[in-house]
Every structure is written in C-alpha cells, then in structure tokens.
Tab-separated table of C-alpha atoms in Angstrom:
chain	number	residue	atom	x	y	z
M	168	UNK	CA	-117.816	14.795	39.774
M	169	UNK	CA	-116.412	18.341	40.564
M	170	UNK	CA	-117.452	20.484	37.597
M	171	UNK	CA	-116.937	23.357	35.861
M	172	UNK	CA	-113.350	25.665	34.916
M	173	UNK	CA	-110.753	25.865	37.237
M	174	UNK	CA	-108.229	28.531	36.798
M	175	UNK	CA	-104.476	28.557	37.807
M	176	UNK	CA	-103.468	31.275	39.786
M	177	UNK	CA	-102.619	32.360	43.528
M	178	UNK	CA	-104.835	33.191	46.431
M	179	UNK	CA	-107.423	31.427	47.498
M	180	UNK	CA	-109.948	32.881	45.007
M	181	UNK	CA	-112.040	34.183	48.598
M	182	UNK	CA	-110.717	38.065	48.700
M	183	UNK	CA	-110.335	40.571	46.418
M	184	UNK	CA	-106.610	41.084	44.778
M	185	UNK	CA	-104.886	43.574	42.460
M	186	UNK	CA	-106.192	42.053	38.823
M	187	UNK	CA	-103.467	44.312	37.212
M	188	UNK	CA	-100.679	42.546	38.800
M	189	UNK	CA	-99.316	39.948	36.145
M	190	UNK	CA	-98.763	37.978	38.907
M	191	UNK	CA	-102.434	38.001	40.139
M	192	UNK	CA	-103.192	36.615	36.137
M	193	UNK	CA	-104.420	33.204	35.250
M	194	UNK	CA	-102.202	30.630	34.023
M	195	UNK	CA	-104.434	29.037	31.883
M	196	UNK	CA	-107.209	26.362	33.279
M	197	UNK	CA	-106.372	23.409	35.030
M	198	UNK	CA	-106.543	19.904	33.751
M	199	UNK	CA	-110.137	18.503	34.748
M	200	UNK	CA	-109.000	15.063	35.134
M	201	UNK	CA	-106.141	15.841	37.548
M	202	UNK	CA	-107.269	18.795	39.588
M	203	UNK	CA	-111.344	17.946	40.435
M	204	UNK	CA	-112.689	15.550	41.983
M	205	UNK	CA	-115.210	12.285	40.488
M	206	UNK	CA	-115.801	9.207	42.033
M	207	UNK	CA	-118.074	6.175	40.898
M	208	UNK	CA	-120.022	3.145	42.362
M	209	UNK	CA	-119.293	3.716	46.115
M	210	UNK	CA	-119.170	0.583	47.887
M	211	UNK	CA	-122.313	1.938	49.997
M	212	UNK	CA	-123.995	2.175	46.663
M	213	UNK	CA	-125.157	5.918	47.729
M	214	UNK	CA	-123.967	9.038	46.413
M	215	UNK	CA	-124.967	12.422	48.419
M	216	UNK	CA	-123.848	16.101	48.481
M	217	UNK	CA	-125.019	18.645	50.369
M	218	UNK	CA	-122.280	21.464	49.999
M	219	UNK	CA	-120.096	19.795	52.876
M	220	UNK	CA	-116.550	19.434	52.422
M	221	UNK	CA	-115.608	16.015	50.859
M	222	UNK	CA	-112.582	15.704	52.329
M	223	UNK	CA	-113.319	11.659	53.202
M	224	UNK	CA	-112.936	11.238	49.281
M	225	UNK	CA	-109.702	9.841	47.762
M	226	UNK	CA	-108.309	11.783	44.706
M	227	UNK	CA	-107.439	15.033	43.243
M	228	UNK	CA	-107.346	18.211	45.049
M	229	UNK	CA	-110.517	18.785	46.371
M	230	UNK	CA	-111.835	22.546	45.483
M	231	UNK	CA	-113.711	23.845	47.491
M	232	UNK	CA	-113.087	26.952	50.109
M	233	UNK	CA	-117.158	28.285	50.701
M	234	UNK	CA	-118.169	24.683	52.025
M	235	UNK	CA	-121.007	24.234	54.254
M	236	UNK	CA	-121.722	22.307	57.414
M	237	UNK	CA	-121.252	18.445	57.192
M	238	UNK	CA	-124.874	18.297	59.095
M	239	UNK	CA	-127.122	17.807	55.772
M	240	UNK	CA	-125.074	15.406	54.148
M	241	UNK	CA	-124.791	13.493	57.361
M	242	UNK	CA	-128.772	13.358	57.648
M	243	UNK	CA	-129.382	12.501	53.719
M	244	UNK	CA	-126.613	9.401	54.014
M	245	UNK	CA	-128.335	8.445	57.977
M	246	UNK	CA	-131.833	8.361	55.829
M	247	UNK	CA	-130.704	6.689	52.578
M	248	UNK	CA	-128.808	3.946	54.795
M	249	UNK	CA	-131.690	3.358	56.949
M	250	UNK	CA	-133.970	3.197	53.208
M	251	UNK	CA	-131.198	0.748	51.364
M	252	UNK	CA	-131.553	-1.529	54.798
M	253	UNK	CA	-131.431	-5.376	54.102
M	254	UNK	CA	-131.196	-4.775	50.535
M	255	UNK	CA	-134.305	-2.075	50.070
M	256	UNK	CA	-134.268	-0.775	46.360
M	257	UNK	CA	-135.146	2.781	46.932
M	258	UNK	CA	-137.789	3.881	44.662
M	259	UNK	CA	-138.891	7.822	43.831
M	260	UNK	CA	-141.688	8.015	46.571
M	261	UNK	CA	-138.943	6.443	49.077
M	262	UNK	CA	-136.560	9.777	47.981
M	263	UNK	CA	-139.866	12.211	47.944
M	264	UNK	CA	-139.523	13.009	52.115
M	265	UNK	CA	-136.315	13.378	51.813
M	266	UNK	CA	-136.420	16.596	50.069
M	267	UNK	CA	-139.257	17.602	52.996
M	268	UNK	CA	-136.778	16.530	55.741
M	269	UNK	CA	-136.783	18.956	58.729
M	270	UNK	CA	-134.490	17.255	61.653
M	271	UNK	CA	-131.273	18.808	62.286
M	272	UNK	CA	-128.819	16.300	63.453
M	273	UNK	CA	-126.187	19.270	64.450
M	274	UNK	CA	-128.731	20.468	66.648
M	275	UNK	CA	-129.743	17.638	68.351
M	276	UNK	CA	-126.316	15.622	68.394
M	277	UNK	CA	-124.021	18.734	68.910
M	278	UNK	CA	-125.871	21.316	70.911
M	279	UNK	CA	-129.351	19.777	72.351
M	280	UNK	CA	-126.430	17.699	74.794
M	281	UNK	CA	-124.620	20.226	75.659
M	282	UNK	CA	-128.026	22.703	76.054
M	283	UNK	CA	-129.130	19.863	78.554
M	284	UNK	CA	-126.193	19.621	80.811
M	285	UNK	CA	-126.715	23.533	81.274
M	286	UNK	CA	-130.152	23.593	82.243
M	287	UNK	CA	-129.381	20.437	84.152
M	288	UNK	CA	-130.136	22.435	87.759
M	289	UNK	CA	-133.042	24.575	86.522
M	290	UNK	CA	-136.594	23.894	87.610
M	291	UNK	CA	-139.794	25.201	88.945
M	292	UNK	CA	-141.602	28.098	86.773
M	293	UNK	CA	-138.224	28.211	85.862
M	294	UNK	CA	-137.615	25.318	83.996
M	295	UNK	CA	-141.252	25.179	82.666
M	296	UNK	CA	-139.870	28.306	80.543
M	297	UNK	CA	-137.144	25.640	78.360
M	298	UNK	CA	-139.399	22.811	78.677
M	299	UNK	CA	-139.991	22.830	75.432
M	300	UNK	CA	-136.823	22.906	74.231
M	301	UNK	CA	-135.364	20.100	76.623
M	302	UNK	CA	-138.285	17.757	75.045
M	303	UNK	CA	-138.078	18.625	71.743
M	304	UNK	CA	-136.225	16.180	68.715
M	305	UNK	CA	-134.200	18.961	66.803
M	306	UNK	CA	-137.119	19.002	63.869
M	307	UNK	CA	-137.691	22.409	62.483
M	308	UNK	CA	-141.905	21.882	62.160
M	309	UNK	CA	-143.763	24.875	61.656
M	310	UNK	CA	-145.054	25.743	65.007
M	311	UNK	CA	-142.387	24.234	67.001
M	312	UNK	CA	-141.895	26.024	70.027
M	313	UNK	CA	-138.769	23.684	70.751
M	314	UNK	CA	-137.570	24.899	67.626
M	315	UNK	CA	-137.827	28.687	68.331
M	316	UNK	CA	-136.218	28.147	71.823
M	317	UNK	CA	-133.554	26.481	70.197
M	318	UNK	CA	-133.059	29.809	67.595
M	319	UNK	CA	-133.448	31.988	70.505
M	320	UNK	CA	-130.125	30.237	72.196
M	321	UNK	CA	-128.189	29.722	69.655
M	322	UNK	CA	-127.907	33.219	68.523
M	323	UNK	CA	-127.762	34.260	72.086
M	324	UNK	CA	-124.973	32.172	72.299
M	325	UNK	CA	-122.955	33.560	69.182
M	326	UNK	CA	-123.878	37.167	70.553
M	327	UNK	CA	-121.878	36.232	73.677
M	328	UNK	CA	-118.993	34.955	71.684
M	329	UNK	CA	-118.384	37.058	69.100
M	330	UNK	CA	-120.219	40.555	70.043
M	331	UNK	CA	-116.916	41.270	72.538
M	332	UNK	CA	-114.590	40.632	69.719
M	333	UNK	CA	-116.514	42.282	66.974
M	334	UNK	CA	-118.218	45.010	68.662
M	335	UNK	CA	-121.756	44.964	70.136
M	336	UNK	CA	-124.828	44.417	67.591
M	337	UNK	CA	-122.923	42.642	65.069
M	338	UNK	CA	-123.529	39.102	65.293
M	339	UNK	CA	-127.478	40.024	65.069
M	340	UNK	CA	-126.450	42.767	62.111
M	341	UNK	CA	-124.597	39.869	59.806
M	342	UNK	CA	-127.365	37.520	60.683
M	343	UNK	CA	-130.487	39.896	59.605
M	344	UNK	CA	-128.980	42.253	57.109
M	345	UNK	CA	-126.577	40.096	54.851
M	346	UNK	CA	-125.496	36.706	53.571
M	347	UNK	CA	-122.128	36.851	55.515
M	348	UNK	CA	-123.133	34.301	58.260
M	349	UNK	CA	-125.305	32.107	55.887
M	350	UNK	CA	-121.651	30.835	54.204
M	351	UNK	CA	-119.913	30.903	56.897
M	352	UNK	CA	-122.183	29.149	59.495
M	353	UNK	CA	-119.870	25.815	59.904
M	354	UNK	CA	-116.245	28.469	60.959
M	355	UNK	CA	-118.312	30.621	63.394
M	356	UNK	CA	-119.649	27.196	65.146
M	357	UNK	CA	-116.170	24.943	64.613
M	358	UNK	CA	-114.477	27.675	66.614
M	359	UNK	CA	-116.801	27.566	69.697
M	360	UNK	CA	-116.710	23.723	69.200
M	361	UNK	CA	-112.727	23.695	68.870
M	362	UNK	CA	-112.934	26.149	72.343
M	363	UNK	CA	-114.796	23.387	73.949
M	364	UNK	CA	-112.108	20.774	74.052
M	365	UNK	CA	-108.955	23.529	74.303
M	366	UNK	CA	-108.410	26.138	77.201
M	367	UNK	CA	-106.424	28.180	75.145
M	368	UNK	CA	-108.664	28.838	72.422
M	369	UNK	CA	-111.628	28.980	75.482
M	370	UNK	CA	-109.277	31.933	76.909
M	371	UNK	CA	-109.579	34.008	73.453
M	372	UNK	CA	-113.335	32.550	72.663
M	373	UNK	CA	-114.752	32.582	75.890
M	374	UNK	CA	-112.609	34.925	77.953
M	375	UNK	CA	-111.758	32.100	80.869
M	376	UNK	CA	-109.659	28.998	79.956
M	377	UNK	CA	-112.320	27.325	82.562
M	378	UNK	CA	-115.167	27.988	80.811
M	379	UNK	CA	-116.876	25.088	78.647
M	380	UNK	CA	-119.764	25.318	75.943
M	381	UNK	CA	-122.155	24.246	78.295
M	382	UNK	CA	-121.186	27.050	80.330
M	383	UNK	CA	-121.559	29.671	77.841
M	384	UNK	CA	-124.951	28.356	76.891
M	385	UNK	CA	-125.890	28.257	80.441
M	386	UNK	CA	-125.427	32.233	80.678
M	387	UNK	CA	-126.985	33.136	77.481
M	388	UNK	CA	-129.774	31.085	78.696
M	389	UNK	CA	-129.797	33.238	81.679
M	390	UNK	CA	-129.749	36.321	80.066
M	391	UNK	CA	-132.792	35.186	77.934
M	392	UNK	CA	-135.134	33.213	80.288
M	393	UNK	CA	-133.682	33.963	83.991
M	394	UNK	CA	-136.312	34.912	86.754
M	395	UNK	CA	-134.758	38.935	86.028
M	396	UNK	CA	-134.912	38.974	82.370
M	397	UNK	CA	-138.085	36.990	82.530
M	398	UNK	CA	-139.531	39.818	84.364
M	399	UNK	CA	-138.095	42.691	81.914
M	400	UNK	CA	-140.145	40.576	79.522
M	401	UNK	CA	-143.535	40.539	80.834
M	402	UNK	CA	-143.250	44.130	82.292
M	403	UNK	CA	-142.426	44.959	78.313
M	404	UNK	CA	-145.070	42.835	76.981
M	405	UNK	CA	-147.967	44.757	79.198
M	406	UNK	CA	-146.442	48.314	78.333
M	407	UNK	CA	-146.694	47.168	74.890
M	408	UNK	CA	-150.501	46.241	75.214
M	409	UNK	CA	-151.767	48.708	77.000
M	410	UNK	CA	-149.618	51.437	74.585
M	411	UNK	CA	-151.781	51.892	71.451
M	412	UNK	CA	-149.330	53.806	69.337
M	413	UNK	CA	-146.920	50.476	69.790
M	414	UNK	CA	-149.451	49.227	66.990
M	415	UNK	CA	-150.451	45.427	66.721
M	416	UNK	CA	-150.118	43.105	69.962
M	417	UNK	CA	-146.728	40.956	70.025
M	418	UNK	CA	-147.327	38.212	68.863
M	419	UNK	CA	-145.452	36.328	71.647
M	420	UNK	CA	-142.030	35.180	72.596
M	421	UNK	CA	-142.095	32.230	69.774
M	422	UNK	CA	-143.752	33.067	66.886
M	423	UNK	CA	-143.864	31.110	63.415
M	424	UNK	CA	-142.305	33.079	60.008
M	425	UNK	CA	-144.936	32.735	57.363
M	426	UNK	CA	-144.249	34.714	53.704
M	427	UNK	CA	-146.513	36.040	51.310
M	428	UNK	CA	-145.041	35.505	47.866
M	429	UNK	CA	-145.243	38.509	46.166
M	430	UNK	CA	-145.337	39.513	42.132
M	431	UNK	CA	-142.306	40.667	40.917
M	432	UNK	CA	-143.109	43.695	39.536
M	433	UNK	CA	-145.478	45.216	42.391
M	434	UNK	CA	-143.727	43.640	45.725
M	435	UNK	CA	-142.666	47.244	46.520
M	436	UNK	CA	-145.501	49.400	46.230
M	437	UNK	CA	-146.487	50.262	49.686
M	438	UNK	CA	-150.275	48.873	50.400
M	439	UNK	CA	-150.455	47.539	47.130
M	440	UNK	CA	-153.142	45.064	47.500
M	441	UNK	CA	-151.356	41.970	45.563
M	442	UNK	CA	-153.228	39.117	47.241
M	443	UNK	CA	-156.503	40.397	46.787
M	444	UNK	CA	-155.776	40.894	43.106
M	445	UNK	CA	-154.247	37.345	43.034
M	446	UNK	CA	-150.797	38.779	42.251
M	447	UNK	CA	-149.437	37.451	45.245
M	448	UNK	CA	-149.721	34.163	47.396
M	449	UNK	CA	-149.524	32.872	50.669
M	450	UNK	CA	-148.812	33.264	53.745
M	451	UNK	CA	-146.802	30.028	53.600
M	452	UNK	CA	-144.713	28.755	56.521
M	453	UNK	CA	-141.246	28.772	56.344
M	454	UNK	CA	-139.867	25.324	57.547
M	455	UNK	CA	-136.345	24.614	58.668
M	456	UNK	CA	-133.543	25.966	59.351
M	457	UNK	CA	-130.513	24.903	60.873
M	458	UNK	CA	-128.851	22.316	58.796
M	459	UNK	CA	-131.850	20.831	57.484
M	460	UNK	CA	-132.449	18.944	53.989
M	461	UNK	CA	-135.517	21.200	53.308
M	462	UNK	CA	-133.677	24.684	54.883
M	463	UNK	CA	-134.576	27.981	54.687
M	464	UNK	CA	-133.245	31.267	55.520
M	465	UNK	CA	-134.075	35.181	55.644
M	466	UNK	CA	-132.711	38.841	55.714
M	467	UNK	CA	-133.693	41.927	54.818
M	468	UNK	CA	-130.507	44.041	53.441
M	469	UNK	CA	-131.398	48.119	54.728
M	470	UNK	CA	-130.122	49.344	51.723
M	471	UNK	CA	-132.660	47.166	49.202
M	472	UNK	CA	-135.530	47.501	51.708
M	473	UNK	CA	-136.900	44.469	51.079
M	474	UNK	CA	-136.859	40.832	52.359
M	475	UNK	CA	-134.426	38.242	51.011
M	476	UNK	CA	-136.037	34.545	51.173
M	477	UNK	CA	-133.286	31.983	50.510
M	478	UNK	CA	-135.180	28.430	49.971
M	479	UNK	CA	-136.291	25.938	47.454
M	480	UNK	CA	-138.132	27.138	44.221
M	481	UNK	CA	-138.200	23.509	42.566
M	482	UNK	CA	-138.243	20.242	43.596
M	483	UNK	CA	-137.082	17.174	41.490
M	484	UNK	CA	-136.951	13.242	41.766
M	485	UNK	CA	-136.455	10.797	39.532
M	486	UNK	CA	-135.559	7.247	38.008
M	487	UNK	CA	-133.421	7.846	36.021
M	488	UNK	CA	-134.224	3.618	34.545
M	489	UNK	CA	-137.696	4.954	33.526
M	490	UNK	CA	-139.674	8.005	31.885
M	491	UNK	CA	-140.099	11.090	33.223
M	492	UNK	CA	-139.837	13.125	36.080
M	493	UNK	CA	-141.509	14.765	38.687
M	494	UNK	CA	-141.464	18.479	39.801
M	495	UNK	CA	-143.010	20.590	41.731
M	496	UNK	CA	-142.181	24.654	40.874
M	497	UNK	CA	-143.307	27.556	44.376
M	498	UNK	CA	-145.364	28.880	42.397
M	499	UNK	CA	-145.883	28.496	38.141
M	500	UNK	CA	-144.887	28.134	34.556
M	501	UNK	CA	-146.596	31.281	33.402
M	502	UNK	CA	-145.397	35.059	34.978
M	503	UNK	CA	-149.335	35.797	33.139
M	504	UNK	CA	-151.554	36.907	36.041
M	505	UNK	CA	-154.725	35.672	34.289
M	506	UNK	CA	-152.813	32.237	32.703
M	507	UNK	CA	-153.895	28.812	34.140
M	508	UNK	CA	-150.166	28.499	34.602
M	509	UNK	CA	-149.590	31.418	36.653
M	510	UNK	CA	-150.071	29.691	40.422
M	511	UNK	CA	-150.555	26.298	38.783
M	512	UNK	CA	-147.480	24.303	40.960
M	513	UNK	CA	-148.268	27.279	44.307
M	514	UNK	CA	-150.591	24.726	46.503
M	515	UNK	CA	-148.705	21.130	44.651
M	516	UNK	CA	-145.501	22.709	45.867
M	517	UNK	CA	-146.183	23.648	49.460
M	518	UNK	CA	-148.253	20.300	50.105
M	519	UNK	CA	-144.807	18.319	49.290
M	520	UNK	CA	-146.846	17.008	45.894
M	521	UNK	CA	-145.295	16.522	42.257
M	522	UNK	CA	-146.342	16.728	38.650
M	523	UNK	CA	-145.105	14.597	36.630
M	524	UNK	CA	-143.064	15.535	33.192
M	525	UNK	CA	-142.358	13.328	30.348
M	526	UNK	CA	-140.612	13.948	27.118
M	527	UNK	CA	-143.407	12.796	24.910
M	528	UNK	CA	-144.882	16.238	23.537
M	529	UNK	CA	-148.441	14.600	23.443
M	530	UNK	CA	-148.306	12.799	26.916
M	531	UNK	CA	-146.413	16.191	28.512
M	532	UNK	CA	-149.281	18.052	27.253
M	533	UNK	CA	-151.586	16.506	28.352
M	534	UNK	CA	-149.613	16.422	31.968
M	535	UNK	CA	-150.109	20.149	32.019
M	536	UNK	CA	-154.204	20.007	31.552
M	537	UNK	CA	-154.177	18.082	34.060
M	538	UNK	CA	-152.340	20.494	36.200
C-alpha cells in the first residue's frame, strides 16, 4: 500500500508556490483509505515496485508525480515469473540475484533495435568500432565495453535533442553536476520515443518531421565514431601522450568507474592518505546503470566539490514464514576506525554475500563474532 500523509491542497506539490496565500494552505490530510493506493493477493501471486508508475492498478487515486521508468519493475516481474514457473516456490537464495541484477530491458528492447537498424550499413574498420555494442545483451557488467558504447550514445543522443532547445552544454551539465536528470530520466526519453511514432512532435524534437529515432542515433553515432571524428580522436590521444604536463595517460575511450569509499570526516582533505590508514576502502566497481535492479549513478555538484554516489548501502531478503534475516551493509556497524565492526559487511557486501540477523539476543550475538 501507498503510505504515508497526504495533504489537500492545489498544485501538483512539484514547484514552488506562494505558502502565504490562504489559498496555497492545506485543507487538512486526506482520508488514507480513499485517496492511496493498497492492493492484496494478486492473482500472479507477485508483488513488485520499483518507483514506476502503477497506473495498471485498480483503485484510488494513484499519487505519485516523481515516478521512474517502468524498466526495473518490468525486469523484477520478467525474473520472478520465470522463478514462480510451473509452480516454483521461490525461496531467499532464489530472490538473492535479483538484488545483483544488471540487464536493462529498456536498453536492449527499446534502444539496442533501434541502435541496430542505424548502424545497419556500417562496416569495415568502421563497424569494428560498435562491434561491441551491436553484440552486446544490455547487461551493465563491470568491464563491459558494450555497455560503455551504449552510455556513450545515449547521451550523445540526448545532446542532439535537447542541447538546441536548451542551449549547448546542458544536457551533459544536468547529467554530471545535479540530480535533475536522475528523476526525470523516463520524460526526457518518452518524448524522443513519442517523436518516433509522430511527425509533429519529430518537427519540434528532431527539427524534420522525416526524421525517425534511428535516424537521430545514426548521426550521433557519427559524430562519435565516424572515420572524421575517429581521427580527431586518435590525433588527441597521441598529443595527449606525448604532452607530459597533460598528466596521467587516458585511460582509453571505455573505461570502467571504480570508487574508493572514503571516511566521512577526512574525504576532503586533499592527499589525505585514507586507504593507507584503513579509513577508506576500495576501489570498488560501480555496476549498472540504466534501469537496472542493482543501479547506480554519479555527479559531482561544483559548488560541494565533491562526488555524489547514488547506490545501494544495504541489502535485505527474507522469509518472512521463518527467523531472521539477511543483510549485507557497504561497509559496517561501527563508524570506530580500530572496531572489528568498522569494515566488517565492506568485502560480504561487494561479493553479493549476506549475514544473517535473528532476533534472539544470544544467537544475534553470536551472528556478529562470526562476522
């Protein structure tokens, strides 16, 4: 069920309005019962959110304005119906991998079709340069080149789309510098969707009615992998070596995000040598991305100076007809540098292993030696 107050006024509740207008005031809370939304025993016998909008439910007025793309709940209900198959009862380790899950069905159901039939006449060195991506299953594994390619495009692709309406720069500036495009993901990509079924809305999207997805992704992939930007690239990447003052070597066109998880108190003192000192852990890959079950995002706000990591901290499964439960924490119980506790979940967590908790004091603690 939906939970939580829900006040009575006007607006939407997204955008700021005059709070001394009596008219802007509250009008007391709505009734739970006939405003939110609950449902129980689903004929599917499976019940799964993922922040999408749950407008296929019967019932009250649904609340919710800040929803996200349909794409994770779509690949938790695709695994759980595959797991309840012929009548499977679906135990804890059968829900474990789900909470590891790293395939994007939005990427390769939406786009990876439409990214095919643009790249459908490439070939030669040429084609060797997306091979990855046309081969690859929309899974956001740490390493995937596939993956990267895929990143590469898609943002080229909103750049092309929105930069002439917004101004130049800020697609990328949203993306790396605030949480603007993190919560609104699902309208920036229904519009470009929408504009690839209407010529009017390709006309104000695209700039020609004519123009498809396919062929908008078949320019950006032009401007990032086409025999003249290919050059740029390489003349760029020797300037860079053979310039010392550019600093370390690039580390290539795809390149895997790792993180070093630092202490809260010394992450920004410049050189301060946290992992050395155990204060700090890692690196540790950062795996998914795009509408995956285990997703992960990051940005680095200029003002704060410092990187924002939006991911899972603690994992949790249970049976909820038994005792206990298992966890796993990124990182500890104890903010003690020299405690046992301190990095006592850090390796459990980031191997996709649990701990198990119980609610008997004796057995719990003895749970936590063990850890």
């Amino acid at each position: 069920r939906q939970t939580g107050p829900l006040p009575l006024r006007t607006g939407s509740g997204l955008v700021p309005v005059p709070g001394w207008d009596p008219k802007r005031s509250w009008q007391g809370l709505a009734d739970p019962k006939e405003a939110l939304l609950a449902w129980a025993n689903p004929q599917s016998g499976i019940i799964a959110t993922a922040n999408q909008k749950l407008e296929k439910f019967s019932g009250p007025a649904v609340v919710m304005n800040a929803y996200a793309s349909p794409g994770r709940y779509d690949r938790a209900m695709q695994q759980l119906e595959y797991m309840t198959f012929e009548g499977h009862k679906v135990d804890v380790e059968d829900m474990k991998p789900l909470q590891h899950d790293l395939i994007s069905l939005p990427a390769s159901l939406t786009f990876l079709p439409r990214i095919k039939h643009a790249l459908r006449d490439w070939e030669g060195e040429k084609l060797d340069r997306v091979k990855a991506l046309l081969e690859w299953d929309g899974g956001f594994y740490h390493g995937s080149e596939g993956a990267q390619i895929f990143v590469d495009l898609y943002w080229q692709v909103m750049k092309q789309v929105y930069d002439p309406i917004f101004g130049d720069g800020v697609m990328h500036y949203i993306r790396d510098h605030t949480a603007l495009f993190g919560v609104t993901q699902i309208r920036f990509e229904e519009l470009v969707l929408r504009a690839d079924l209407d010529s009017t809305l390709a006309q104000a999207w695209f700039g020609d009615p004519d123009l498809s997805l396919a062929d908008v992704m078949a320019q950006a992939a032009e401007a990032l992998w086409g025999d003249q930007a290919w050059a740029k690239k390489q003349q760029a990447s020797e300037e860079e070596q053979g310039d010392e003052t550019q600093g370390p070597k690039s580390a290539g066109l795809y390149s895997d995000k790792a993180l070093v998880l630092k202490n809260v108190i010394f992450r920004g003192k410049p050189k301060f040598p946290g992992l050395q000192l155990g204060l700090d852990a890692g690196p540790v890959p950062l795996r998914g991305w795009y509408n995956t079950l285990h997703q992960q995002s990051t940005r680095e706000p200029p003002s704060e100076h410092r990187l924002h990591v939006h991911g899972p901290v603690w994992r949790a499964v249970g049976d909820m007809s038994t005792e206990g439960l298992q966890t796993a924490l990124a990182g500890g119980q104890s903010g003690r540098r020299f405690s046992s506790y301190y990095l006592s979940d850090f390796v459990r967590f980031f191997t996709g292993n649990y701990k198990r908790l119980s609610s008997k004091p004796r057995e719990q603690q003895q749970v936590l030696n063990e850890a």
